[in-house]
Amino acid sequence: SRYYREVLPGEIVKISRHDVQTLDVVRRPEGDPSAFCIFEYVYFARPDSIFEGQMVYSVRRRCGQQLAIEAPVEADLVSTVPESATPAALGYAQKCGLPYVEVLCKNRYVGRTFIQPNMRLRQLGVAKKFGVLSDNFKGKRVVIIDDSIVRGNTISPIIKLLRESGAKEVHIRVASPPIRFPCYMGINIPTKEELIANRPEFHDLANYIGADSVVYLSVEGLVSSVQESIKARQDNNAKTHKSFIGKLGHCTACLTGDYPVELEW
């Protein structure tokens, strides 16, 4: 029979053809909260993944709803750059009461933009990567939801493309906070100098990328979107005296510079 559940932090599991056994759970030092990477929810994981008992897709949709509360805008429609930010865009649209409309369609035959060897090729890649559904947004004010803006050079040509195809206004809303710090836990985040959030252009980011406005989700907004249903489930478990997993925590180091362990260098 197929077996599926999450392996707990610190759990040692033995899998054989007969069964799956927990050999031991190495406990965290008393009082230390867990520090699950919050960017797994934002970007890395597949939307159908389940972490901490919740589906990544649902968390991304909640991030979009939270973004609509924090950063509404006068507009005609909500869309996204296909398709990693679609759940967040649907959440934003639902909360704002605006229609979700596709403005770009993906060309299936073009490689990934971020592995192109230089800027010029990356930007050309963007133009080849998407087809424009101009009938859907001509003369309209568009909100584009993105899941993260890291360097700022992918969204720029997309905004240009939308404007040239008849968009009246283009507002960017980012369903995660700006990445400002390196990750020392094994994720290859660009250098501090490459991160748009640390560059002088960030102070006038809308102008730099050619948008009418840009707003990122707050760190508190992201954390609450991620933890809301975990807390509700823990409260229910506590009421029924089931096992309590421990103090809730997520690693936000790349966003806040607050690392979950002491860095020894």
mmCIF file of C-alpha atoms in Angstrom:
data_model
loop_
_atom_site.group_PDB
_atom_site.id
_atom_site.type_symbol
_atom_site.label_atom_id
_atom_site.label_comp_id
_atom_site.label_asym_id
_atom_site.label_seq_id
_atom_site.Cartn_x
_atom_site.Cartn_y
_atom_site.Cartn_z
ATOM 1 C CA SER A 1 0.000 0.000 0.000
ATOM 2 C CA ARG A 2 1.139 3.561 -0.629
ATOM 3 C CA TYR A 3 2.320 5.388 2.461
ATOM 4 C CA TYR A 4 2.575 9.122 2.820
ATOM 5 C CA ARG A 5 3.196 11.502 5.651
ATOM 6 C CA GLU A 6 5.732 14.165 6.515
ATOM 7 C CA VAL A 7 8.926 13.189 8.271
ATOM 8 C CA LEU A 8 9.075 15.276 11.457
ATOM 9 C CA PRO A 9 12.073 17.535 12.122
ATOM 10 C CA GLY A 10 14.756 15.387 13.753
ATOM 11 C CA GLU A 11 12.913 12.143 13.015
ATOM 12 C CA ILE A 12 14.907 9.059 12.023
ATOM 13 C CA VAL A 13 12.810 6.781 9.838
ATOM 14 C CA LYS A 14 13.540 3.250 8.672
ATOM 15 C CA ILE A 15 11.785 2.257 5.458
ATOM 16 C CA SER A 16 11.751 -1.396 4.497
ATOM 17 C CA ARG A 17 9.596 -3.440 2.142
ATOM 18 C CA HIS A 18 7.541 -4.494 5.153
ATOM 19 C CA ASP A 19 6.803 -1.194 6.847
ATOM 20 C CA VAL A 20 7.897 2.280 7.847
ATOM 21 C CA GLN A 21 9.210 2.635 11.394
ATOM 22 C CA THR A 22 10.179 5.657 13.463
ATOM 23 C CA LEU A 23 13.456 4.737 15.145
ATOM 24 C CA ASP A 24 13.849 7.981 17.076
ATOM 25 C CA VAL A 25 12.950 11.675 17.108
ATOM 26 C CA VAL A 26 15.883 13.872 18.052
ATOM 27 C CA ARG A 27 14.321 16.605 20.181
ATOM 28 C CA ARG A 28 15.228 20.242 19.708
ATOM 29 C CA PRO A 29 16.868 22.047 22.622
ATOM 30 C CA GLU A 30 14.120 23.057 25.042
ATOM 31 C CA GLY A 31 12.156 26.085 23.939
ATOM 32 C CA ASP A 32 13.732 26.389 20.480
ATOM 33 C CA PRO A 33 11.032 26.871 17.853
ATOM 34 C CA SER A 34 11.272 25.003 14.544
ATOM 35 C CA ALA A 35 12.721 26.968 11.629
ATOM 36 C CA PHE A 36 11.162 25.601 8.454
ATOM 37 C CA CYS A 37 12.214 27.657 5.396
ATOM 38 C CA ILE A 38 9.396 30.115 4.722
ATOM 39 C CA PHE A 39 10.533 30.513 1.106
ATOM 40 C CA GLU A 40 9.527 26.906 0.413
ATOM 41 C CA TYR A 41 5.956 28.184 0.686
ATOM 42 C CA VAL A 42 6.604 31.320 -1.373
ATOM 43 C CA TYR A 43 8.571 29.938 -4.275
ATOM 44 C CA PHE A 44 10.498 26.671 -4.196
ATOM 45 C CA ALA A 45 7.859 24.027 -3.553
ATOM 46 C CA ARG A 46 5.372 22.558 -5.985
ATOM 47 C CA PRO A 47 1.876 23.940 -5.259
ATOM 48 C CA ASP A 48 0.514 20.474 -4.471
ATOM 49 C CA SER A 49 3.190 19.863 -1.799
ATOM 50 C CA ILE A 50 2.009 19.479 1.773
ATOM 51 C CA PHE A 51 4.149 20.908 4.573
ATOM 52 C CA GLU A 52 3.176 21.107 8.232
ATOM 53 C CA GLY A 53 -0.219 19.656 7.334
ATOM 54 C CA GLN A 54 -1.166 22.338 4.796
ATOM 55 C CA MET A 55 -1.074 22.563 1.026
ATOM 56 C CA VAL A 56 1.387 25.067 -0.461
ATOM 57 C CA TYR A 57 -1.259 26.233 -2.983
ATOM 58 C CA SER A 58 -3.584 27.260 -0.123
ATOM 59 C CA VAL A 59 -0.815 29.217 1.610
ATOM 60 C CA ARG A 60 -0.006 31.073 -1.624
ATOM 61 C CA ARG A 61 -3.667 31.947 -2.082
ATOM 62 C CA ARG A 62 -3.778 33.300 1.492
ATOM 63 C CA CYS A 63 -0.651 35.389 0.746
ATOM 64 C CA GLY A 64 -2.544 36.929 -2.181
ATOM 65 C CA GLN A 65 -5.552 37.673 0.025
ATOM 66 C CA GLN A 66 -3.308 39.269 2.639
ATOM 67 C CA LEU A 67 -1.587 41.335 -0.072
ATOM 68 C CA ALA A 68 -5.001 42.635 -1.170
ATOM 69 C CA ILE A 69 -5.647 43.795 2.419
ATOM 70 C CA GLU A 70 -2.220 45.465 2.675
ATOM 71 C CA ALA A 71 -1.948 46.904 -0.837
ATOM 72 C CA PRO A 72 -5.239 47.410 -2.710
ATOM 73 C CA VAL A 73 -5.240 49.533 -5.862
ATOM 74 C CA GLU A 74 -7.803 51.121 -8.215
ATOM 75 C CA ALA A 75 -7.718 48.761 -11.198
ATOM 76 C CA ASP A 76 -9.830 46.817 -13.701
ATOM 77 C CA LEU A 77 -8.324 43.348 -13.539
ATOM 78 C CA VAL A 78 -5.809 41.132 -11.755
ATOM 79 C CA SER A 79 -3.378 38.859 -13.549
ATOM 80 C CA THR A 80 0.011 37.231 -13.227
ATOM 81 C CA VAL A 81 3.093 36.131 -15.100
ATOM 82 C CA PRO A 82 2.270 32.455 -15.721
ATOM 83 C CA GLU A 83 2.174 30.527 -13.699
ATOM 84 C CA SER A 84 3.957 30.258 -10.372
ATOM 85 C CA ALA A 85 2.065 33.206 -8.825
ATOM 86 C CA THR A 86 -1.403 32.116 -10.022
ATOM 87 C CA PRO A 87 -2.671 30.998 -6.567
ATOM 88 C CA ALA A 88 -1.640 34.359 -5.049
ATOM 89 C CA ALA A 89 -3.226 36.265 -7.957
ATOM 90 C CA LEU A 90 -6.502 34.362 -7.522
ATOM 91 C CA GLY A 91 -6.445 35.155 -3.785
ATOM 92 C CA TYR A 92 -5.775 38.851 -4.481
ATOM 93 C CA ALA A 93 -8.529 39.072 -7.106
ATOM 94 C CA GLN A 94 -11.054 37.305 -4.887
ATOM 95 C CA LYS A 95 -10.333 39.592 -1.932
ATOM 96 C CA CYS A 96 -10.462 42.774 -4.085
ATOM 97 C CA GLY A 97 -13.575 41.704 -5.979
ATOM 98 C CA LEU A 98 -11.759 42.182 -9.307
ATOM 99 C CA PRO A 99 -11.807 39.685 -12.188
ATOM 100 C CA TYR A 100 -8.785 37.418 -12.648
ATOM 101 C CA VAL A 101 -7.866 37.569 -16.343
ATOM 102 C CA GLU A 102 -4.958 36.044 -18.249
ATOM 103 C CA VAL A 103 -2.806 38.664 -19.982
ATOM 104 C CA LEU A 104 0.089 36.453 -21.070
ATOM 105 C CA CYS A 105 0.288 32.880 -22.275
ATOM 106 C CA LYS A 106 3.378 30.779 -21.959
ATOM 107 C CA ASN A 107 5.271 29.650 -25.010
ATOM 108 C CA ARG A 108 6.068 26.014 -24.186
ATOM 109 C CA TYR A 109 9.127 25.806 -26.408
ATOM 110 C CA VAL A 110 11.507 28.281 -24.774
ATOM 111 C CA GLY A 111 14.074 27.544 -22.054
ATOM 112 C CA ARG A 112 14.125 28.999 -18.535
ATOM 113 C CA THR A 113 15.067 32.709 -18.496
ATOM 114 C CA PHE A 114 17.169 32.728 -15.338
ATOM 115 C CA ILE A 115 19.758 30.305 -16.770
ATOM 116 C CA GLN A 116 20.452 32.441 -19.841
ATOM 117 C CA PRO A 117 24.123 33.501 -19.660
ATOM 118 C CA ASN A 118 23.612 37.262 -19.730
ATOM 119 C CA MET A 119 21.126 40.076 -19.173
ATOM 120 C CA ARG A 120 20.434 40.775 -22.854
ATOM 121 C CA LEU A 121 19.646 37.124 -23.566
ATOM 122 C CA ARG A 122 17.507 36.933 -20.427
ATOM 123 C CA GLN A 123 15.417 39.901 -21.579
ATOM 124 C CA LEU A 124 15.100 38.556 -25.122
ATOM 125 C CA GLY A 125 14.099 35.254 -23.546
ATOM 126 C CA VAL A 126 11.189 36.956 -21.797
ATOM 127 C CA ALA A 127 9.810 38.348 -25.058
ATOM 128 C CA LYS A 128 10.010 34.922 -26.702
ATOM 129 C CA LYS A 129 8.734 33.145 -23.608
ATOM 130 C CA PHE A 130 5.275 34.778 -23.557
ATOM 131 C CA GLY A 131 2.483 35.495 -25.985
ATOM 132 C CA VAL A 132 0.381 38.612 -25.306
ATOM 133 C CA LEU A 133 -3.406 38.245 -24.906
ATOM 134 C CA SER A 134 -3.929 41.924 -25.738
ATOM 135 C CA ASP A 135 -7.724 41.705 -26.225
ATOM 136 C CA ASN A 136 -8.009 40.923 -22.522
ATOM 137 C CA PHE A 137 -6.433 44.127 -21.216
ATOM 138 C CA LYS A 138 -6.333 46.860 -23.913
ATOM 139 C CA GLY A 139 -7.116 50.239 -22.368
ATOM 140 C CA LYS A 140 -7.375 48.707 -18.881
ATOM 141 C CA ARG A 141 -5.588 49.137 -15.554
ATOM 142 C CA VAL A 142 -3.819 45.881 -14.779
ATOM 143 C CA VAL A 143 -2.511 44.521 -11.456
ATOM 144 C CA ILE A 144 0.198 41.908 -11.975
ATOM 145 C CA ILE A 145 0.861 39.636 -9.007
ATOM 146 C CA ASP A 146 4.362 38.171 -8.856
ATOM 147 C CA ASP A 147 5.618 35.684 -6.274
ATOM 148 C CA SER A 148 8.970 37.393 -5.790
ATOM 149 C CA ILE A 149 11.142 40.028 -7.449
ATOM 150 C CA VAL A 150 14.760 39.081 -6.839
ATOM 151 C CA ARG A 151 16.912 40.971 -9.334
ATOM 152 C CA GLY A 152 14.187 43.010 -11.040
ATOM 153 C CA ASN A 153 15.306 42.259 -14.588
ATOM 154 C CA THR A 154 12.626 39.727 -15.548
ATOM 155 C CA ILE A 155 9.553 41.805 -14.664
ATOM 156 C CA SER A 156 10.816 44.913 -16.493
ATOM 157 C CA PRO A 157 10.476 43.643 -20.094
ATOM 158 C CA ILE A 158 7.099 42.098 -19.193
ATOM 159 C CA ILE A 159 5.745 45.498 -18.072
ATOM 160 C CA LYS A 160 7.111 47.039 -21.287
ATOM 161 C CA LEU A 161 5.393 44.289 -23.302
ATOM 162 C CA LEU A 162 2.042 44.935 -21.586
ATOM 163 C CA ARG A 163 2.248 48.704 -22.091
ATOM 164 C CA GLU A 164 3.181 48.333 -25.767
ATOM 165 C CA SER A 165 0.182 46.001 -26.155
ATOM 166 C CA GLY A 166 -2.279 48.556 -24.776
ATOM 167 C CA ALA A 167 -2.327 48.314 -20.967
ATOM 168 C CA LYS A 168 -3.374 51.694 -19.527
ATOM 169 C CA GLU A 169 -1.663 51.173 -16.147
ATOM 170 C CA VAL A 170 0.487 48.347 -14.789
ATOM 171 C CA HIS A 171 0.672 47.909 -11.013
ATOM 172 C CA ILE A 172 2.948 45.267 -9.533
ATOM 173 C CA ARG A 173 2.094 43.490 -6.272
ATOM 174 C CA VAL A 174 4.570 40.973 -4.875
ATOM 175 C CA ALA A 175 3.189 38.125 -2.765
ATOM 176 C CA SER A 176 6.350 37.910 -0.616
ATOM 177 C CA PRO A 177 8.658 40.384 1.139
ATOM 178 C CA PRO A 178 11.886 41.592 -0.507
ATOM 179 C CA ILE A 179 14.893 39.250 -0.205
ATOM 180 C CA ARG A 180 17.722 41.215 1.391
ATOM 181 C CA PHE A 181 20.108 38.695 2.969
ATOM 182 C CA PRO A 182 22.074 35.611 1.908
ATOM 183 C CA CYS A 183 20.908 32.131 2.907
ATOM 184 C CA TYR A 184 23.478 30.060 4.769
ATOM 185 C CA MET A 185 21.162 27.028 4.995
ATOM 186 C CA GLY A 186 21.820 25.718 1.506
ATOM 187 C CA ILE A 187 19.702 27.871 -0.825
ATOM 188 C CA ASN A 188 21.672 29.623 -3.527
ATOM 189 C CA ILE A 189 20.360 33.195 -3.257
ATOM 190 C CA PRO A 190 22.129 35.816 -5.423
ATOM 191 C CA THR A 191 24.760 37.991 -3.750
ATOM 192 C CA LYS A 192 23.680 40.970 -1.632
ATOM 193 C CA GLU A 193 24.819 43.338 -4.404
ATOM 194 C CA GLU A 194 22.626 41.578 -7.003
ATOM 195 C CA LEU A 195 19.475 41.682 -4.875
ATOM 196 C CA ILE A 196 17.294 44.565 -6.028
ATOM 197 C CA ALA A 197 16.180 45.223 -2.429
ATOM 198 C CA ASN A 198 19.748 46.255 -1.515
ATOM 199 C CA ARG A 199 20.350 48.441 -4.552
ATOM 200 C CA PRO A 200 19.734 52.225 -4.749
ATOM 201 C CA GLU A 201 17.114 51.572 -7.470
ATOM 202 C CA PHE A 202 14.895 49.930 -4.838
ATOM 203 C CA HIS A 203 13.965 53.353 -3.419
ATOM 204 C CA ASP A 204 12.178 54.139 -6.667
ATOM 205 C CA LEU A 205 11.513 50.596 -7.825
ATOM 206 C CA ALA A 206 8.306 51.429 -9.738
ATOM 207 C CA ASN A 207 10.202 53.897 -11.925
ATOM 208 C CA TYR A 208 13.158 51.518 -12.322
ATOM 209 C CA ILE A 209 11.031 48.622 -13.624
ATOM 210 C CA GLY A 210 8.542 50.862 -15.455
ATOM 211 C CA ALA A 211 5.465 50.164 -13.287
ATOM 212 C CA ASP A 212 2.842 52.606 -11.996
ATOM 213 C CA SER A 213 3.341 51.212 -8.481
ATOM 214 C CA VAL A 214 5.059 48.329 -6.691
ATOM 215 C CA VAL A 215 4.187 46.947 -3.225
ATOM 216 C CA TYR A 216 5.592 43.851 -1.524
ATOM 217 C CA LEU A 217 3.803 41.732 1.087
ATOM 218 C CA SER A 218 5.015 42.490 4.628
ATOM 219 C CA VAL A 219 7.022 39.924 6.602
ATOM 220 C CA GLU A 220 4.218 39.834 9.220
ATOM 221 C CA GLY A 221 1.671 39.278 6.439
ATOM 222 C CA LEU A 222 3.649 36.346 5.060
ATOM 223 C CA VAL A 223 4.191 34.766 8.482
ATOM 224 C CA SER A 224 0.497 35.060 9.391
ATOM 225 C CA SER A 225 -0.543 33.574 6.003
ATOM 226 C CA VAL A 226 1.766 30.605 6.610
ATOM 227 C CA GLN A 227 0.949 30.035 10.285
ATOM 228 C CA GLU A 228 -2.794 30.703 10.399
ATOM 229 C CA SER A 229 -4.040 27.173 9.733
ATOM 230 C CA ILE A 230 -1.143 25.479 11.591
ATOM 231 C CA LYS A 231 -2.095 27.449 14.716
ATOM 232 C CA ALA A 232 -5.774 26.572 14.308
ATOM 233 C CA ARG A 233 -4.897 22.873 14.046
ATOM 234 C CA GLN A 234 -2.532 23.028 17.026
ATOM 235 C CA ASP A 235 -5.280 24.682 19.093
ATOM 236 C CA ASN A 236 -7.673 21.864 18.168
ATOM 237 C CA ASN A 237 -5.045 19.262 19.019
ATOM 238 C CA ALA A 238 -4.382 20.916 22.376
ATOM 239 C CA LYS A 239 -8.133 20.819 23.143
ATOM 240 C CA THR A 240 -8.337 17.109 22.382
ATOM 241 C CA HIS A 241 -5.033 16.411 24.233
ATOM 242 C CA LYS A 242 -3.323 15.079 21.125
ATOM 243 C CA SER A 243 0.417 15.437 20.681
ATOM 244 C CA PHE A 244 1.682 19.003 20.454
ATOM 245 C CA ILE A 245 4.427 19.387 17.848
ATOM 246 C CA GLY A 246 6.283 22.176 19.631
ATOM 247 C CA LYS A 247 6.787 25.893 19.384
ATOM 248 C CA LEU A 248 5.874 27.196 15.947
ATOM 249 C CA GLY A 249 8.598 28.885 13.932
ATOM 250 C CA HIS A 250 9.788 29.580 10.399
ATOM 251 C CA CYS A 251 13.129 30.739 9.065
ATOM 252 C CA THR A 252 12.807 34.259 7.620
ATOM 253 C CA ALA A 253 16.570 34.921 7.505
ATOM 254 C CA CYS A 254 16.698 35.929 3.815
ATOM 255 C CA LEU A 255 13.980 38.528 4.513
ATOM 256 C CA THR A 256 14.948 39.786 7.975
ATOM 257 C CA GLY A 257 18.587 38.807 8.584
ATOM 258 C CA ASP A 258 17.398 36.960 11.694
ATOM 259 C CA TYR A 259 19.143 33.574 11.402
ATOM 260 C CA PRO A 260 17.776 30.586 13.338
ATOM 261 C CA VAL A 261 21.256 29.469 14.432
ATOM 262 C CA GLU A 262 24.415 31.296 15.451
ATOM 263 C CA LEU A 263 26.694 31.776 12.456
ATOM 264 C CA GLU A 264 30.209 30.746 13.462
ATOM 265 C CA TRP A 265 32.407 32.901 11.266
#
